[in-house]
PDB file of C-alpha atoms in Angstrom:
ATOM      1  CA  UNK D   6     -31.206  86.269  51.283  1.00 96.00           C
ATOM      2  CA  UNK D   7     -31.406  89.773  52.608  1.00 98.00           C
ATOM      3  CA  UNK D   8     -29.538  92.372  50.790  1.00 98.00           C
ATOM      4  CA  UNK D   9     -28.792  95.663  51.739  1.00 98.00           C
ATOM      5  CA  UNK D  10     -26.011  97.968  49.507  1.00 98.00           C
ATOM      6  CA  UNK D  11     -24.709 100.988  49.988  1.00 98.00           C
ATOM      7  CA  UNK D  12     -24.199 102.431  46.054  1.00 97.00           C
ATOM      8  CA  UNK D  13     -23.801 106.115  44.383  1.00 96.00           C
ATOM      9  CA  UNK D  14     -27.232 106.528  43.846  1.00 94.00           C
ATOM     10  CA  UNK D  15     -28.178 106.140  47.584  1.00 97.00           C
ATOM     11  CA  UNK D  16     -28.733 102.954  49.818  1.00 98.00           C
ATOM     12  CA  UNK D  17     -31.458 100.118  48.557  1.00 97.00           C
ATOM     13  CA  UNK D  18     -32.688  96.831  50.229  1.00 98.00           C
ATOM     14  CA  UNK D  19     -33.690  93.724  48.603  1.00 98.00           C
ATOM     15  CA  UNK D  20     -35.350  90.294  49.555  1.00 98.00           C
ATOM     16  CA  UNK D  21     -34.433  86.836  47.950  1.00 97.00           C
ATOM     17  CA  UNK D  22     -31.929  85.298  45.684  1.00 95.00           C
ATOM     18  CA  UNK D  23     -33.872  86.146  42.631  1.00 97.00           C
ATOM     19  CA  UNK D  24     -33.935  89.340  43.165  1.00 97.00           C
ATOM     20  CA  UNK D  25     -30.257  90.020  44.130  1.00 97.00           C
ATOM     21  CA  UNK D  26     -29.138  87.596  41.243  1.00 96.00           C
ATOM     22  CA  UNK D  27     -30.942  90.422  39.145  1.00 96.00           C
ATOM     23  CA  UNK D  28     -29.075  93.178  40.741  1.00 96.00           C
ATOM     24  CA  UNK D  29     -25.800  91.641  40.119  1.00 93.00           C
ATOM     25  CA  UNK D  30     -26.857  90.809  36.601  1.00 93.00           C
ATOM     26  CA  UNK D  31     -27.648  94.426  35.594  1.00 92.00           C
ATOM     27  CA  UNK D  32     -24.580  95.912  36.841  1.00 90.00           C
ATOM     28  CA  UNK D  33     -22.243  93.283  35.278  1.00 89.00           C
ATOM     29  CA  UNK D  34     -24.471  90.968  32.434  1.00 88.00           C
ATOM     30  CA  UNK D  35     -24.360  93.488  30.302  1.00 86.00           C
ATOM     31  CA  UNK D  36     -22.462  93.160  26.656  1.00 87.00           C
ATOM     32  CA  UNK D  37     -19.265  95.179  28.187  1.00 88.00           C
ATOM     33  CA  UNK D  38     -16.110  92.816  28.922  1.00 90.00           C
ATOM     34  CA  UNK D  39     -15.507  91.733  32.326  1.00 88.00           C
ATOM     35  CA  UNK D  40     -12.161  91.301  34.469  1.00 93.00           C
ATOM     36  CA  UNK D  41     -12.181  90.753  37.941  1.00 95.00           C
ATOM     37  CA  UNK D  42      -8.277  92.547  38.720  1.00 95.00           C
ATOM     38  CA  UNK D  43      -8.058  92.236  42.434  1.00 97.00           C
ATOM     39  CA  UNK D  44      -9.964  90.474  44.770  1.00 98.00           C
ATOM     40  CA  UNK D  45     -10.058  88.920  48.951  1.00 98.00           C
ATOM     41  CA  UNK D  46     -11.926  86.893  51.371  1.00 97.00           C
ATOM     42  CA  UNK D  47     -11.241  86.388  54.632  1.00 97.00           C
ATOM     43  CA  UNK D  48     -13.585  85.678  58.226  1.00 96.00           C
ATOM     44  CA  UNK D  49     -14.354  88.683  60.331  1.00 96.00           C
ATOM     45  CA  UNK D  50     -16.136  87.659  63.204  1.00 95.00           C
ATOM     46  CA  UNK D  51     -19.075  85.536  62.442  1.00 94.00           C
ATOM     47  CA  UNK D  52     -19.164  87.037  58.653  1.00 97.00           C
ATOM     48  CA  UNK D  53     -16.884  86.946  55.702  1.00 97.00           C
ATOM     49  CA  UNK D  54     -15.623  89.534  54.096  1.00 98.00           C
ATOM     50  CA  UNK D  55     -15.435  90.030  50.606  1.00 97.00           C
ATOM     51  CA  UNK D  56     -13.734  92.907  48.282  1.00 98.00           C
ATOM     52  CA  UNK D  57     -13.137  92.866  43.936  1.00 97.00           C
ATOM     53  CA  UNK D  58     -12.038  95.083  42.211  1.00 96.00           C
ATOM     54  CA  UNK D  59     -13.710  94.307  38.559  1.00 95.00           C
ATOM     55  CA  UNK D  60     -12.952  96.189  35.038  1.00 95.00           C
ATOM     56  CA  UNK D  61     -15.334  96.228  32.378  1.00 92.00           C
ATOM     57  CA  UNK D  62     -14.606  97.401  28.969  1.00 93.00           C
ATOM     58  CA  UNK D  63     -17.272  98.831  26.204  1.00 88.00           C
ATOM     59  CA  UNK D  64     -16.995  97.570  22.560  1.00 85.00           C
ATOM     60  CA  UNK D  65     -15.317 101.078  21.964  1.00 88.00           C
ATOM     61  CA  UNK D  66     -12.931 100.244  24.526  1.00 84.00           C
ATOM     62  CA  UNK D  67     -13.339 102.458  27.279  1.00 88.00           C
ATOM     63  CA  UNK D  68     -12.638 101.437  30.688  1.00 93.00           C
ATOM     64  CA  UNK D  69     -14.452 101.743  33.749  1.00 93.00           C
ATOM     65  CA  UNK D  70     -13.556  99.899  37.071  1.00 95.00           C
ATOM     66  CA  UNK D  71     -15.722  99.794  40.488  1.00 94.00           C
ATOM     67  CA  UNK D  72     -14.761  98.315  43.636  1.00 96.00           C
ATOM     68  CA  UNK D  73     -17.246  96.617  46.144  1.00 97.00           C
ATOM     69  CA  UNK D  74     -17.054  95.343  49.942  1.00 98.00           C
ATOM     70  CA  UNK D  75     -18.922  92.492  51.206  1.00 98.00           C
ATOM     71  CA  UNK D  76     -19.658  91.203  54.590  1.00 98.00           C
ATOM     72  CA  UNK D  77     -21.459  87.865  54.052  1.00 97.00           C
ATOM     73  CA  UNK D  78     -23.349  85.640  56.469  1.00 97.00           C
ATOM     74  CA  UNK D  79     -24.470  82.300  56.166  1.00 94.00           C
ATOM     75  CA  UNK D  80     -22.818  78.884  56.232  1.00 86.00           C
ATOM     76  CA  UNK D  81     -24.515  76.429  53.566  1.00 89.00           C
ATOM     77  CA  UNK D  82     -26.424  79.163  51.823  1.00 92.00           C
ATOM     78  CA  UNK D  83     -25.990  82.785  51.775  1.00 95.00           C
ATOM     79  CA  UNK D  84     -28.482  84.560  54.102  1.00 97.00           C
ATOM     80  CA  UNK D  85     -27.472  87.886  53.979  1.00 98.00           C
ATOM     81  CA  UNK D  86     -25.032  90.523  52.340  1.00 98.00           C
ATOM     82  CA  UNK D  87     -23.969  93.630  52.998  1.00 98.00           C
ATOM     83  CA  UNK D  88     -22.286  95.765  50.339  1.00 98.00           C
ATOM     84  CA  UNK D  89     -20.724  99.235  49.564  1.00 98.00           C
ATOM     85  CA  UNK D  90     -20.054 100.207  45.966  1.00 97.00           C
ATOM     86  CA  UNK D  91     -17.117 102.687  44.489  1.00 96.00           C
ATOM     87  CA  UNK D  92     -19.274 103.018  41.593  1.00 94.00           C
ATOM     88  CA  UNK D  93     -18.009 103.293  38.562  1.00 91.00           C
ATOM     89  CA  UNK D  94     -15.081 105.003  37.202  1.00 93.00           C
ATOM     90  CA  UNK D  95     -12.925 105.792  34.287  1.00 92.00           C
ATOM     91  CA  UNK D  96     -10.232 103.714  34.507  1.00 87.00           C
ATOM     92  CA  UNK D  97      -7.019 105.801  35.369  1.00 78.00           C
ATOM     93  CA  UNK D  98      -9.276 108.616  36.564  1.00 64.00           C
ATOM     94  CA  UNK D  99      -7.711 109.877  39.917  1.00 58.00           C
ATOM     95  CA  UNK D 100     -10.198 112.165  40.973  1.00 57.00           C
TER      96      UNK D 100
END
């Protein structure tokens, strides 16, 4: 799978599915509660789009929610994804 994601920090590329399994992993394995809250799919084109919405809560029960979009390609396996990430936020933080 080819990756390449859009994020805060500044844009990144990766190669293979262990290596994007690991991205995935560190921003939401971590010991924080997780909540997917809103979520789509739907074809555009030849790809599939994809958006969440996902909360995670801390132990001391903060909030934070990010929001990524997707565009997928691949039939039987994935073979590439493109993603832009909100980051995350403060949940109820407006600005």
């Amino acid at each position: 799978v080819a990756f390449r994601a859009l994020v805060p920090r500044g844009p990144f590329e990766l190669t293979g599915a262990d290596a994007v399994t690991a991205k995935f992993v560190q921003w939401f394995g971590g010991p924080d509660s997780f909540e997917i809250v809103d979520a789509s799919i739907g074809p555009i084109g030849s790809k599939t789009a994809v958006r969440w919405r996902v909360r995670m809560c801390a132990a001391d029960g903060a909030a934070r929610v990010a929001e990524q979009h997707l565009f997928v390609t691949g039939a039987a396996l994935i073979e590439s994804i493109d993603l832009l990430c909100s980051g995350l936020h403060a949940e109820g933080n407006t600005r």
